[in-house]
Every structure is written in structure tokens, then in C-alpha cells.
XYZ file of C-alpha atoms in Angstrom:
728
model
C 136.439 22.764 48.116
C 135.325 24.007 51.524
C 137.788 21.873 53.408
C 139.591 24.891 54.822
C 136.507 25.513 56.982
C 137.146 22.309 58.940
C 139.990 24.032 60.810
C 139.661 27.278 62.738
C 141.324 30.436 61.466
C 144.118 31.262 63.896
C 145.858 34.632 64.097
C 149.052 34.872 66.102
C 150.778 38.052 67.104
C 153.956 38.926 68.933
C 153.464 41.633 71.526
C 156.484 43.326 73.029
C 155.340 43.863 76.595
C 158.221 46.284 77.155
C 156.746 48.552 74.500
C 153.239 48.199 75.897
C 154.363 48.995 79.432
C 156.461 51.967 78.316
C 153.605 53.361 76.233
C 151.180 53.070 79.138
C 153.629 54.751 81.517
C 154.265 57.509 78.977
C 150.538 58.134 78.610
C 150.014 58.234 82.367
C 152.902 60.645 82.947
C 151.768 63.044 80.217
C 147.955 62.781 80.444
C 147.486 62.719 84.219
C 145.673 65.886 85.342
C 146.072 67.391 81.870
C 143.424 70.077 82.406
C 145.336 71.442 85.394
C 145.972 74.277 85.668
C 142.863 75.639 83.973
C 144.706 78.807 83.112
C 146.925 80.130 80.318
C 150.432 78.692 80.735
C 153.392 80.622 79.269
C 153.402 80.348 75.424
C 149.817 79.103 75.363
C 149.078 82.826 75.252
C 150.915 82.898 71.882
C 149.670 79.691 70.230
C 146.144 80.104 71.572
C 145.648 83.228 69.457
C 146.344 81.211 66.319
C 143.975 78.439 67.403
C 141.204 81.010 67.823
C 141.930 82.468 64.387
C 141.757 78.973 62.853
C 138.395 78.409 64.510
C 137.132 81.667 63.004
C 138.837 81.065 59.615
C 140.689 84.392 59.891
C 143.997 84.776 58.066
C 147.184 85.309 60.076
C 150.955 85.073 59.663
C 153.089 83.288 62.266
C 156.629 84.522 61.658
C 158.057 81.769 63.881
C 157.557 79.003 61.333
C 155.308 76.926 59.040
C 151.636 76.312 59.816
C 151.503 72.539 60.411
C 152.126 72.712 64.161
C 149.497 75.404 64.635
C 147.047 73.345 62.581
C 147.572 70.330 64.857
C 146.871 72.472 67.910
C 143.781 73.830 66.167
C 142.696 70.255 65.430
C 142.612 69.639 69.179
C 140.427 72.706 69.588
C 138.147 71.581 66.763
C 137.724 68.100 68.248
C 136.863 69.690 71.582
C 134.241 71.975 70.019
C 136.151 75.208 70.640
C 134.482 78.237 69.051
C 137.596 80.445 69.196
C 136.072 82.932 71.609
C 138.699 83.608 74.237
C 140.944 86.616 74.784
C 144.545 85.361 74.830
C 146.105 88.427 76.408
C 147.659 87.358 79.701
C 149.630 84.424 81.106
C 147.738 83.034 84.076
C 144.305 84.139 82.860
C 141.606 81.641 83.822
C 140.061 79.761 80.899
C 136.375 80.369 80.341
C 133.926 77.457 80.272
C 133.872 77.344 76.446
C 137.605 76.537 76.191
C 138.210 72.743 75.953
C 141.521 72.763 77.827
C 141.967 68.973 77.810
C 141.426 68.730 74.044
C 143.731 71.650 73.283
C 146.550 70.016 75.256
C 145.837 66.463 74.120
C 147.931 66.221 70.927
C 151.137 67.630 72.474
C 150.662 65.245 75.423
C 150.139 62.228 73.155
C 153.211 63.170 71.127
C 155.266 63.474 74.312
C 153.996 60.116 75.590
C 154.853 58.326 72.333
C 158.429 59.616 72.491
C 159.016 57.069 75.270
C 158.435 53.894 73.166
C 160.115 55.567 70.175
C 163.308 55.971 72.201
C 163.169 52.260 73.086
C 162.773 51.184 69.463
C 165.533 53.481 68.190
C 168.115 51.803 70.412
C 166.870 48.365 69.348
C 167.311 49.349 65.695
C 170.803 50.629 66.525
C 171.487 47.017 67.638
C 171.846 47.671 71.337
C 170.376 45.485 74.045
C 166.805 45.568 75.311
C 168.199 46.628 78.671
C 169.893 49.689 77.118
C 166.743 50.470 75.120
C 164.646 50.228 78.265
C 167.051 52.592 80.019
C 166.761 55.169 77.229
C 162.968 55.038 77.337
C 162.890 55.415 81.126
C 165.244 58.390 80.974
C 162.887 60.076 78.488
C 159.962 59.125 80.742
C 161.565 60.666 83.831
C 162.909 63.831 82.210
C 161.042 66.642 83.944
C 161.561 69.204 81.186
C 160.088 66.899 78.533
C 157.124 66.119 80.789
C 156.422 69.805 81.391
C 156.748 70.795 77.742
C 154.412 68.042 76.542
C 151.560 68.805 78.950
C 150.607 72.181 77.502
C 149.526 73.670 74.191
C 153.111 73.971 72.917
C 154.917 72.572 69.882
C 158.215 71.142 71.155
C 156.832 67.704 72.082
C 155.201 67.378 68.651
C 158.471 68.402 66.998
C 160.480 65.860 69.021
C 157.934 63.125 68.230
C 158.286 63.624 64.466
C 162.074 63.879 64.770
C 162.298 60.563 66.627
C 159.777 58.965 64.247
C 161.917 60.047 61.275
C 165.067 58.587 62.881
C 163.338 55.297 63.767
C 161.804 54.974 60.291
C 165.141 55.512 58.592
C 166.892 52.983 60.845
C 164.214 50.371 60.125
C 164.481 51.093 56.409
C 168.273 50.812 56.515
C 168.208 47.545 58.427
C 165.754 46.087 55.887
C 168.071 47.189 53.076
C 170.356 44.225 53.621
C 167.873 41.455 52.864
C 164.552 42.811 51.558
C 165.078 45.799 49.287
C 161.952 47.141 47.577
C 159.664 44.999 49.704
C 156.440 46.431 51.089
C 157.938 47.068 54.529
C 161.061 48.599 52.932
C 158.923 51.089 51.023
C 156.752 51.762 54.070
C 159.643 52.772 56.313
C 161.387 54.762 53.575
C 158.220 56.722 52.783
C 157.468 57.209 56.482
C 160.933 58.698 56.907
C 160.157 61.402 54.341
C 156.681 62.006 55.751
C 158.011 62.359 59.315
C 160.780 64.712 58.154
C 158.317 66.951 56.339
C 156.042 66.975 59.392
C 158.977 67.932 61.634
C 159.911 70.822 59.334
C 156.230 71.755 59.085
C 155.943 72.060 62.866
C 159.055 74.198 63.337
C 161.987 75.053 61.129
C 164.180 73.454 63.804
C 163.036 70.150 62.282
C 165.143 71.043 59.265
C 168.292 70.278 61.287
C 167.389 66.601 61.759
C 166.096 66.360 58.194
C 169.464 67.530 56.853
C 171.239 65.068 59.171
C 169.185 62.144 57.843
C 169.749 63.277 54.250
C 173.497 63.321 54.926
C 173.396 59.849 56.492
C 171.304 58.525 53.600
C 173.761 60.076 51.147
C 176.694 58.433 52.948
C 174.973 55.051 52.916
C 174.237 55.380 49.201
C 177.853 56.355 48.572
C 178.877 53.054 50.148
C 176.359 51.243 47.924
C 177.976 52.746 44.830
C 181.242 51.053 45.801
C 179.507 47.682 46.243
C 179.992 45.646 43.075
C 176.980 43.485 43.942
C 174.708 46.326 42.789
C 174.203 46.782 39.049
C 173.917 50.219 37.484
C 170.171 49.746 37.018
C 169.759 48.653 40.633
C 171.712 51.682 41.880
C 169.585 54.006 39.757
C 166.401 52.465 41.177
C 167.715 52.906 44.729
C 168.642 56.517 44.005
C 165.243 57.350 42.505
C 163.435 55.664 45.409
C 165.372 57.752 47.919
C 164.911 60.938 45.918
C 161.169 60.324 45.744
C 160.748 59.483 49.425
C 163.245 61.879 51.008
C 163.033 64.929 48.745
C 160.009 65.035 46.443
C 157.368 63.770 48.891
C 158.571 66.026 51.753
C 158.466 69.024 49.414
C 154.967 68.103 48.246
C 153.795 67.650 51.834
C 155.320 70.966 52.857
C 153.335 72.665 50.104
C 150.208 70.802 51.217
C 150.521 72.264 54.736
C 150.315 75.748 53.261
C 147.507 74.727 50.909
C 145.369 73.554 53.824
C 146.388 76.619 55.850
C 145.336 79.028 53.089
C 142.169 77.065 52.354
C 141.077 77.216 55.982
C 141.958 80.883 56.505
C 139.955 82.617 53.813
C 138.736 85.593 55.827
C 140.421 88.951 56.212
C 142.147 89.505 59.546
C 144.603 91.582 61.559
C 147.687 90.437 59.632
C 146.401 91.416 56.170
C 148.261 94.688 56.119
C 151.697 93.090 55.823
C 150.609 91.263 52.657
C 150.425 92.711 49.158
C 147.249 94.242 47.813
C 146.749 91.219 45.555
C 146.921 88.856 48.529
C 144.568 91.021 50.588
C 142.079 91.166 47.734
C 141.961 87.358 47.625
C 140.591 87.205 51.187
C 136.945 87.477 52.085
C 136.091 90.849 53.602
C 138.549 93.669 54.258
C 140.216 94.965 51.110
C 138.297 92.463 48.963
C 135.052 94.300 49.692
C 136.607 97.422 48.182
C 138.681 96.045 45.328
C 136.760 93.008 44.125
C 135.658 93.552 40.582
C 137.520 96.799 39.892
C 138.605 97.454 36.291
C 141.595 95.242 35.609
C 143.482 97.376 33.096
C 144.759 100.840 34.034
C 143.889 103.284 31.262
C 144.487 106.975 30.559
C 141.951 108.757 32.752
C 141.947 106.029 35.426
C 141.587 107.156 39.033
C 143.946 105.095 41.209
C 145.539 104.781 44.628
C 149.184 103.661 44.715
C 150.383 101.453 47.575
C 154.080 101.037 48.285
C 154.980 97.339 48.037
C 157.552 97.404 50.854
C 155.010 97.980 53.621
C 157.728 98.863 56.172
C 157.742 100.394 58.706
C 154.071 100.882 57.799
C 152.008 100.179 54.729
C 151.376 103.506 53.017
C 149.864 105.096 49.945
C 151.177 107.888 47.705
C 149.543 111.039 49.077
C 149.452 114.793 48.684
C 147.643 117.709 50.317
C 147.462 121.471 49.903
C 150.316 122.245 52.318
C 153.711 123.126 50.851
C 157.274 122.365 51.923
C 158.671 125.121 54.212
C 160.883 127.636 52.428
C 163.721 126.632 54.731
C 164.165 123.484 56.824
C 165.374 123.431 60.423
C 168.972 122.811 59.308
C 168.956 125.885 57.052
C 168.616 124.074 53.712
C 166.130 125.531 51.263
C 163.240 123.754 49.555
C 161.200 124.309 46.401
C 158.191 125.440 48.461
C 156.096 123.145 46.261
C 153.072 121.093 47.396
C 154.036 118.253 49.704
C 153.971 114.630 48.499
C 154.156 111.948 51.187
C 153.384 108.314 51.864
C 150.336 108.192 54.145
C 149.614 105.054 56.242
C 145.822 105.433 56.122
C 143.190 105.336 53.406
C 142.228 108.891 52.487
C 140.633 110.766 49.608
C 143.959 112.584 49.120
C 145.525 109.230 48.105
C 143.718 109.334 44.725
C 145.638 110.121 41.545
C 144.573 110.383 37.909
C 146.641 108.785 35.146
C 146.881 111.401 32.366
C 148.120 111.186 28.793
C 150.711 114.025 28.390
C 149.451 114.679 24.867
C 145.824 115.260 25.848
C 143.987 117.457 28.345
C 141.137 115.132 29.296
C 141.090 113.449 32.720
C 138.429 110.836 31.934
C 138.645 107.391 30.390
C 137.807 107.357 26.687
C 135.473 104.856 25.037
C 136.961 102.382 24.393
C 139.579 102.769 27.163
C 143.208 103.228 26.081
C 145.274 100.968 28.387
C 148.651 102.070 29.740
C 151.462 99.657 28.865
C 155.020 99.050 30.010
C 157.255 101.908 28.895
C 154.448 104.428 28.342
C 154.959 108.022 29.508
C 152.268 109.342 31.858
C 151.507 112.261 34.128
C 150.051 111.630 37.585
C 147.525 114.288 38.593
C 146.517 114.596 42.233
C 142.769 114.032 42.272
C 141.731 116.676 44.812
C 144.219 119.495 44.096
C 144.692 118.692 40.327
C 148.439 119.384 40.616
C 150.940 117.199 38.789
C 153.425 114.822 40.445
C 156.830 116.399 39.962
C 160.480 116.064 40.955
C 163.516 118.229 40.263
C 167.098 118.763 41.359
C 166.245 119.910 44.896
C 167.326 117.916 47.952
C 164.607 115.962 49.784
C 163.831 117.168 53.344
C 165.143 114.126 55.249
C 167.262 112.474 52.538
C 169.506 115.209 51.111
C 171.186 112.799 48.670
C 167.807 112.147 47.024
C 165.502 114.490 45.096
C 162.462 116.156 46.575
C 159.109 114.933 45.187
C 156.246 117.420 45.057
C 153.099 118.466 43.225
C 154.047 121.339 40.958
C 152.954 124.899 41.697
C 153.829 127.502 39.041
C 155.438 130.432 40.918
C 156.558 132.084 37.649
C 160.222 131.538 38.526
C 162.971 129.690 36.704
C 161.815 126.239 37.823
C 159.683 124.717 35.049
C 157.496 121.667 35.649
C 159.155 118.280 35.256
C 156.187 115.961 35.534
C 156.669 113.171 33.018
C 157.052 109.619 34.360
C 157.810 106.379 32.553
C 155.829 103.323 33.712
C 158.000 100.218 34.144
C 156.172 96.975 34.996
C 158.691 94.869 36.888
C 156.765 91.574 36.893
C 155.844 91.805 33.205
C 155.849 88.823 30.879
C 156.590 90.930 27.796
C 157.479 94.522 26.937
C 153.922 95.137 25.753
C 152.231 94.133 29.010
C 149.290 96.252 30.182
C 149.451 97.915 33.600
C 147.011 95.926 35.757
C 145.202 96.758 38.973
C 146.726 95.048 42.050
C 148.643 92.485 39.976
C 151.291 94.703 38.335
C 154.321 95.817 40.338
C 155.285 99.159 38.868
C 158.241 101.523 39.069
C 157.914 105.188 38.035
C 161.051 106.594 36.404
C 161.278 110.373 36.050
C 161.904 111.221 32.386
C 164.045 114.334 32.981
C 166.333 113.109 35.762
C 165.954 109.275 35.667
C 165.069 109.369 39.352
C 162.772 106.621 40.644
C 159.737 107.390 42.818
C 160.521 105.824 46.193
C 159.264 105.667 49.762
C 162.218 106.854 51.811
C 164.455 104.150 53.251
C 165.611 106.424 56.078
C 164.892 104.725 59.403
C 161.999 106.525 61.060
C 161.675 108.839 58.039
C 158.621 110.704 59.314
C 158.385 114.342 58.368
C 158.267 116.992 61.140
C 155.090 118.715 62.287
C 154.872 120.716 59.057
C 154.504 117.379 57.222
C 152.033 115.949 59.776
C 154.491 113.156 60.686
C 153.762 111.423 57.394
C 156.409 109.323 55.615
C 158.874 110.879 53.199
C 158.743 110.212 49.440
C 161.857 110.901 47.359
C 163.246 110.617 43.864
C 166.098 108.102 43.951
C 168.635 108.147 41.130
C 168.025 105.085 38.940
C 170.352 102.215 39.699
C 170.513 98.597 38.649
C 169.585 97.551 42.160
C 166.053 96.564 43.136
C 164.336 97.547 46.341
C 160.686 97.143 47.236
C 160.509 100.748 48.426
C 160.753 101.741 44.731
C 157.829 99.524 43.729
C 154.140 100.467 43.741
C 150.915 98.752 42.867
C 147.459 100.055 42.091
C 145.151 99.091 44.948
C 141.882 100.942 44.337
C 140.901 101.789 40.792
C 137.980 103.260 38.880
C 137.479 104.618 35.403
C 137.079 108.388 35.730
C 133.922 109.806 34.178
C 133.822 113.429 35.390
C 135.762 116.129 33.579
C 134.639 118.963 35.887
C 136.632 119.277 39.133
C 133.644 119.526 41.502
C 132.001 116.474 39.961
C 135.340 114.653 40.065
C 135.730 115.335 43.802
C 132.304 113.795 44.419
C 133.371 110.833 42.309
C 136.609 110.418 44.262
C 134.689 110.315 47.567
C 132.325 107.603 46.296
C 132.991 103.813 46.550
C 134.791 102.119 43.703
C 132.725 100.308 41.102
C 132.812 96.557 40.586
C 133.659 95.056 37.259
C 136.198 92.200 37.228
C 137.428 89.935 40.039
C 141.074 89.046 40.574
C 142.320 85.848 42.221
C 145.873 84.818 43.039
C 147.005 81.277 42.310
C 147.980 79.056 45.221
C 151.659 79.146 44.249
C 151.622 82.966 44.159
C 150.044 83.098 47.621
C 152.407 80.403 48.941
C 155.478 82.230 47.626
C 154.404 85.511 49.196
C 153.450 83.949 52.539
C 156.658 81.896 52.697
C 158.726 85.005 52.007
C 156.912 86.905 54.741
C 157.517 84.090 57.249
C 161.231 84.042 56.435
C 161.757 87.802 56.383
C 159.178 89.231 58.775
C 160.825 89.393 62.170
C 159.467 91.031 65.253
C 161.902 93.181 67.159
C 163.643 90.829 69.586
C 163.488 92.192 73.086
C 165.176 90.862 76.175
C 162.801 88.542 78.010
C 162.942 87.824 81.711
C 163.448 84.119 81.019
C 165.517 84.342 77.840
C 168.921 82.669 77.951
C 172.011 81.940 75.897
C 172.856 78.597 74.332
C 175.762 78.198 76.761
C 173.343 78.299 79.711
C 171.494 75.234 78.452
C 174.198 72.581 78.743
C 174.552 72.978 82.495
C 170.921 74.082 82.947
C 171.869 77.389 84.532
C 168.451 78.760 83.623
C 164.793 77.887 83.989
C 161.434 79.282 82.913
C 158.524 79.929 85.248
C 155.500 78.766 83.229
C 152.681 79.371 85.696
C 152.034 80.594 89.235
C 148.851 79.980 91.186
C 147.198 83.334 92.035
C 146.927 82.571 95.771
C 148.941 79.486 96.777
C 152.579 78.566 96.165
C 151.678 76.117 93.373
C 153.746 76.774 90.260
C 155.099 75.132 87.129
C 158.656 75.524 85.850
C 160.551 74.279 82.847
C 163.349 72.553 84.738
C 165.207 69.442 83.677
C 166.316 66.437 85.661
C 169.745 67.688 86.650
C 171.175 64.165 87.051
C 170.080 63.253 83.523
C 171.448 66.501 82.045
C 174.822 66.029 83.757
C 174.927 62.360 82.722
C 174.148 63.295 79.118
C 177.060 65.727 79.039
C 179.395 63.115 80.532
C 178.154 60.485 78.057
C 178.836 62.790 75.113
C 182.333 63.529 76.409
C 183.104 59.847 77.042
C 181.794 58.859 73.624
C 183.924 61.498 71.896
C 187.108 60.543 73.794
C 186.614 56.791 73.280
C 185.851 57.251 69.585
C 188.996 59.318 69.042
C 191.034 56.739 70.938
C 189.578 53.886 68.883
C 190.167 55.740 65.623
C 193.823 56.393 66.428
C 194.316 52.769 67.489
C 192.533 51.418 64.402
C 194.838 53.554 62.296
C 197.660 51.543 63.854
C 195.767 48.296 63.030
C 194.888 47.751 66.684
C 191.251 46.750 67.122
C 190.106 47.158 70.714
C 186.517 46.090 70.057
C 185.086 43.574 67.562
C 183.912 44.827 64.174
C 180.382 43.751 65.093
C 180.414 46.235 67.987
C 182.287 48.974 66.097
C 179.602 49.567 63.447
C 176.708 50.053 65.932
C 178.994 52.329 67.974
C 179.707 54.513 64.927
C 176.055 54.502 63.836
C 174.957 55.535 67.321
C 177.405 58.432 67.218
C 176.134 59.569 63.844
C 172.544 59.598 65.106
C 172.910 60.693 68.731
C 175.986 62.930 68.718
C 175.119 64.194 65.251
C 171.511 64.832 66.311
C 172.679 66.738 69.371
C 175.158 68.832 67.354
C 172.819 69.820 64.506
C 170.029 70.710 66.938
C 172.253 72.715 69.287
C 175.193 74.382 67.551
C 173.135 76.463 65.049
C 171.739 78.501 67.961
C 175.130 80.123 68.405
C 174.624 81.714 64.971
C 171.055 82.896 65.544
C 170.191 86.471 66.389
C 166.912 85.833 68.160
C 165.573 85.599 71.682
C 166.425 82.102 72.946
C 164.758 80.030 75.635
C 165.598 76.810 77.421
C 162.967 74.850 75.500
C 164.944 75.375 72.287
C 167.474 72.882 73.676
C 165.001 70.018 74.180
C 165.407 68.345 70.731
C 169.204 68.324 71.173
C 168.833 67.070 74.745
C 166.656 64.171 73.558
C 169.432 62.899 71.285
C 171.958 63.308 74.068
C 169.791 61.295 76.475
C 169.672 58.416 73.949
C 173.461 58.344 74.090
C 173.606 57.660 77.850
C 172.570 53.944 77.815
C 174.652 53.393 74.669
C 177.806 54.533 76.482
C 176.848 52.617 79.626
C 176.350 49.372 77.706
C 179.630 49.887 75.891
C 181.495 50.413 79.159
C 179.873 47.315 80.659
C 180.524 45.084 77.636
C 184.026 46.166 76.653
C 185.757 47.868 79.590
C 184.394 45.967 82.610
C 186.039 42.658 81.776
C 186.089 40.952 85.165
C 183.086 39.708 87.068
C 183.937 41.982 90.004
C 184.058 45.062 87.803
C 180.762 44.133 86.178
C 179.123 43.697 89.597
C 180.452 47.020 90.835
C 179.350 48.719 87.631
C 175.850 47.245 87.940
C 175.598 48.494 91.542
C 176.650 51.974 90.441
C 174.026 51.885 87.698
C 171.305 51.034 90.208
C 172.416 53.906 92.458
C 172.647 56.292 89.512
C 169.211 55.418 88.186
C 167.750 55.705 91.684
C 169.114 59.260 91.818
C 167.468 59.995 88.449
C 164.115 58.874 89.830
C 164.684 60.733 93.103
C 165.329 64.027 91.289
C 162.282 63.445 89.067
C 160.139 62.853 92.138
C 161.605 65.820 94.026
C 160.831 68.273 91.228
C 157.458 66.762 90.295
C 155.529 69.451 92.224
C 156.930 72.143 89.896
C 156.617 69.830 86.883
C 152.907 69.106 87.356
C 151.998 72.169 89.424
C 150.758 70.221 92.426
C 150.854 69.786 95.314
C 151.450 73.380 96.353
C 154.736 73.780 98.237
C 155.550 75.888 101.222
C 158.085 78.712 101.106
C 160.687 76.498 102.769
C 160.097 73.674 100.293
C 160.357 76.061 97.367
C 163.650 77.454 98.663
C 164.950 73.904 99.010
C 164.307 73.357 95.281
C 166.583 76.220 94.328
C 169.632 74.029 93.743
C 171.305 76.737 91.669
C 171.435 80.435 92.398
C 170.555 81.158 88.774
C 167.195 79.347 89.042
C 164.261 81.693 89.481
C 161.889 79.836 91.820
C 158.932 82.116 92.593
C 158.368 82.795 96.294
C 155.519 85.010 97.436
C 156.265 87.744 99.922
C 154.663 87.017 103.275
């Protein structure tokens, strides 16, 4: 029974020493001197702010993309014991002793290092030689721009890592498809493809380009399977469901999980709260939550409320009034009603309070029991401090003459009676009997007499003149079927009014709101709002000193100065290996021309290369040329400030194409021994030039050693490169 113990247990393993050596070299090139410089380098000033906010659990919105990449950077800070206390306000600022620079830069560096062995394995899976795969890995290793980008607290190296991992995983899955479908390894690589794709999209939306490419390739492969009679209908359905699960459902679930973790970690109120809705703000600890938590949920007749405009642009603001009136005549000669001004005020103020009144009763307090206001009810809105009624009439607004003026009615005993009835319409209602709720209900006020809708003016820069204290204009917009957030309001602060006398009511309005019921948003509601903000909230793009156009990238006519030593000539630039960039462009051109030539010839039944070489050639084009195209061409359609580093994912795919084209030329076009020998000699010379350029530009890749003025001038190979030279 125990006979198996008579022999030793032996475990054998195959170790690819090429992979080991490439991984070690990648780690050395990316991790060497990682803490240098101990100063803020270029976009570290941007991402560092988010890391600090993660450490302090303070909510923020990064309009550049999803949160997964920022969370990975924050993980580095957490592992290094960072407390978040550093002022990220200036490129070149020296890091204080509490900032774990090495840990913060570690994950991007590891991701950049692992791209080297990933490149090797991708070419192996594309069925090219180990020599070609080794060449691809070395080109990635010696690409100065990739080295620079991976050595700092930036996201591009992490994005490229997940992109390459997704491509490798899909290729391994596809190659297993032929002989071991639904095996453990088949499932592993298929699931890893979806996981890597979701991680790439979660780091930056640029990852979506490669994800769509892989979905298209997977769809094409499945289309070919449908035409294969060896697959039964049941088998095809199982394959389809497996791909749908791994490539669509799991990535979507993971994408949601990134936001779930993000929102779980950031539970405290912060500087970005104001762009979110009142309901979102109230769900955060501190800030608005301290004011609104536990307010009465249902708005009733007699409720005292503040009304916040949902749009929040150009500033968040609240419906407001004060004792001043509109001027009898405006600067352009038009007349006004001379009624009390109504504005949208971007600060909390006692004059933001309004009382919801039942038109059929005189009381301004909540009855017992309270009578809730429902969708479709008619109300009057009474300004809390001045006790005048919200009103609109057929008089042109001061800045928007095609809209109606909104005012608080003053009876001048002239032929302009009050028109102060408003119909409450709850836009996000579930039924027509829904109750108007604090924070949660999005409400539109429709004027009963004129059907105008209460609206924060959409006029750009619609601030009133000095007579209106530069506050924002409020108008009555004729009701249309269209929907705009400037027409939508929500109750932010709310209390049940108890004082009928005006003096007592003013004291009540100045006092803090009372707590009663808490309100919490669901995760999906918070996710939907945050996702919408990320997609629609755009900072004004301004011209940057180092911004560039997509056309500049191909020939590397631009660079970015990342860091300059305060006293010496030491500096770091995002500059590529110009030999590699030129070779990548040539390889793409050669591949395209050869492929077109082969396609035309194959149409004439002339096969220049064997079928066994044709399929890998086509697959390589789909991955490498397709990867370059989907990661580059969309930038021509983008209206945003662009930088050279945006090209790096596309460049990575293009670099993978170089050894593929070189092997193809060697195997199929160099047919004599003499040609092969000459080609090999040219390859040695070419690769030596790649290494020479890498070595020459290493001082501005790693930031040391410091170069003299003459040496810096010698590195300016193009007039368009901005190499920094100190004035003597």
C-alpha cells in the first residue's frame, strides 16, 4: 500500500531561459535608480493628488477616465506607508521624507518591465521564430520612450501591460482551440483575456480600442467556426456562451467592481463634491451630509426648502431672491417689471430659503399630520425672508429677451396682476402619485398661466450686471418637449416650518436644519451619476507647451521635457529611439505593400508563400497593424489636448511588427545564401544602431549623468525637439 514511498517524488519543469533573461533585463532597465529624481516629474503632479485623496479617503472625480489605474498607483502608496500629506502643486518640487517615492513608482515600473517578456511570448504564439520573438522583446527593452514612461507614477506602462496581456491571453486561447477546447488551460486563457481587457479599460479608456479589436477578432474566428461542419449546433452554442461570458459579461462586472471599490474607499466629502447632485453629496461623510442627513423626506405644504439647480454649470447655484428690484430700464433701453429680483446664487445663504404654500390656504407652517406635495400639485413658492411670491409674466428677461422674466411679485396697483401658481412635475417619478422627496426627486416647475418652465439661464456667462450683484439669471422658458438639466431642481435643505409669525420664521430660517430621516443612494445610482460625470465633465482644453498633434507622433517631431535638475544640466525627456520609430514606420509600410501584392496575386491563383506562412502573416497583421490603427487613428477625431505619450500603445504594436517583417523578408525573399548572409549582416548593423541610439539618449531617459551644454546641443537631432539648456 505504501509502495509509492520507495521511490522519490520528482518534479520536472521546463524553464525558458530566454524569458528569464528578458524578464531580468526588463526589471533592471525599469527599476534601476527608481527613486531618482526625488522630485515631482511631469504628470506625477496630476496623479499624485489622487493618490493623496485615496490615502485620506476623500472623494474625487478624475474626468480623464475610470478609477482602476489611480487605485493601482494608490496601492503603491499604501504599501509604502504613504499618509497622503504632500502638496502636489508644482513639477520639480522636492518630495518630503514621508513620500515613499520608490513604492509609488514601483507598479508602473513592474508593468513596464513585464512588457518585455510579453512581447516575446506574443510573437511565439503568432508562430514566428524564437529569434524574431527575441528581437521584438529587445526592441521593447531598448525603446527609450517606454523606459521613461514606466519609471514614474504614470499610467501608460500599466495600460500597455494589460493590453499586451490581453493579446497574449487571446492568442494562447485561440491556439488551444484546435485540440483542447473547454480544458482547464483553455478556460484560463479565455477568462484572462476578459480580465485583462477590463483592466485595460479600467486604467484608461484608450484600452477600449484594443478591447474592441479583440472582440472583432474573436467574432471573426467564431464566424469561421459556424461554417465548420465539424461543430454541432450545441457545441457552437456552448462556444458562443463561453465567449460571451468571458469577453463581455465578466469585463462588465469587473468594470463595475472598480467603481464599487472606488466609491467604498472614498466615503468622505471632498473638493469635487460640488459637481455631484445633492443626493450624491449627502451620501458622503461630512460636507453636505452634516447638513442634510436626517431631514424630513417628504416635502409638505408649509415646508421650508432650498432649491438647487441640477445642471451645476457653470457653477452650482440655488434659487435666490433679495429685496432689490429689477431696474426700470436696462442698459439697452428695454423696460422691466421693476419687480423683486430672482436669481440663482452660487453660495449658501438665508435668502435661498423658500416656503411651499398651498394656494387655497393662508398658513405657512406644516399641518399635523403633514400634507405631502405630489406630482401634478399646484403650489406657490414664498420667499422666506421677504414673504413675496415667486412669479413670472410676459415680460422679457434681462439677459435672455426670448424668455420670460422671473421675479417675486410686488403689488404696484397697476394692471399687472400676480401670476404665482406653479405646477410640480417630478421627472424621475415611478407613478403619477409620487410624493415630492427631499434630495431624491428631480422636479420641474411649470407656470400655470403661461406654461413657462423655471430655468437657470443657459446663456453663456449669464451673470447679471452690478444691479444684480453678478448673480446668475433665472428665466421662465416656454414649455417644450425637450429636456435640459437647467430646468430641473431638487430640494437640498429642508425643514418643516413651525412659525407662522414672520419674525419667528426668520429666526427659524437662520437656524440649522433638523434631523429626522437619512437618505442613501444605491451603488448603481452613484455609479451611473459618477460615470456620466466622467464622460461629460471636461476641463477647458488649453494649449500646453508640450502638446502636439497626432501627425507629429509618427516621425517623432515632438518631445516632452519631464524634469530638469534645479542646478545642473540633468534632465529627463520623453523621447523615443529614433531608429526604432523609423523602422516601425518602414515595417508597417512594407507589410501593407506586401500584403496587397499577395492578395492580388492570390486572387489570380498565384501563391507566392506557403499556406502555412500565409496564416501567421495575416494573423500578425490583424494584431499588430490592427492594434496600431485602433490605438492611433481615433486621435484624429478627438478634440482634446494631445501629448506624445498617447502614441505609446500604438507604437508598441508597431514595434512588434518589425521582427515579423524582417523574418518574412529573410525566409521568403532572401532565397540565396549570399542574400541571406548580406541580410544578416545588415540586421546586425541595424540592431547595433538601435542600441547605440538607446545608449546615446540614456542620460535624458534616466536623468543621469548630467550633460554639459555641448552634449545637450548634440542630442538635439531635430530642430523641433525642445532640449533644455540653461543660460550661462
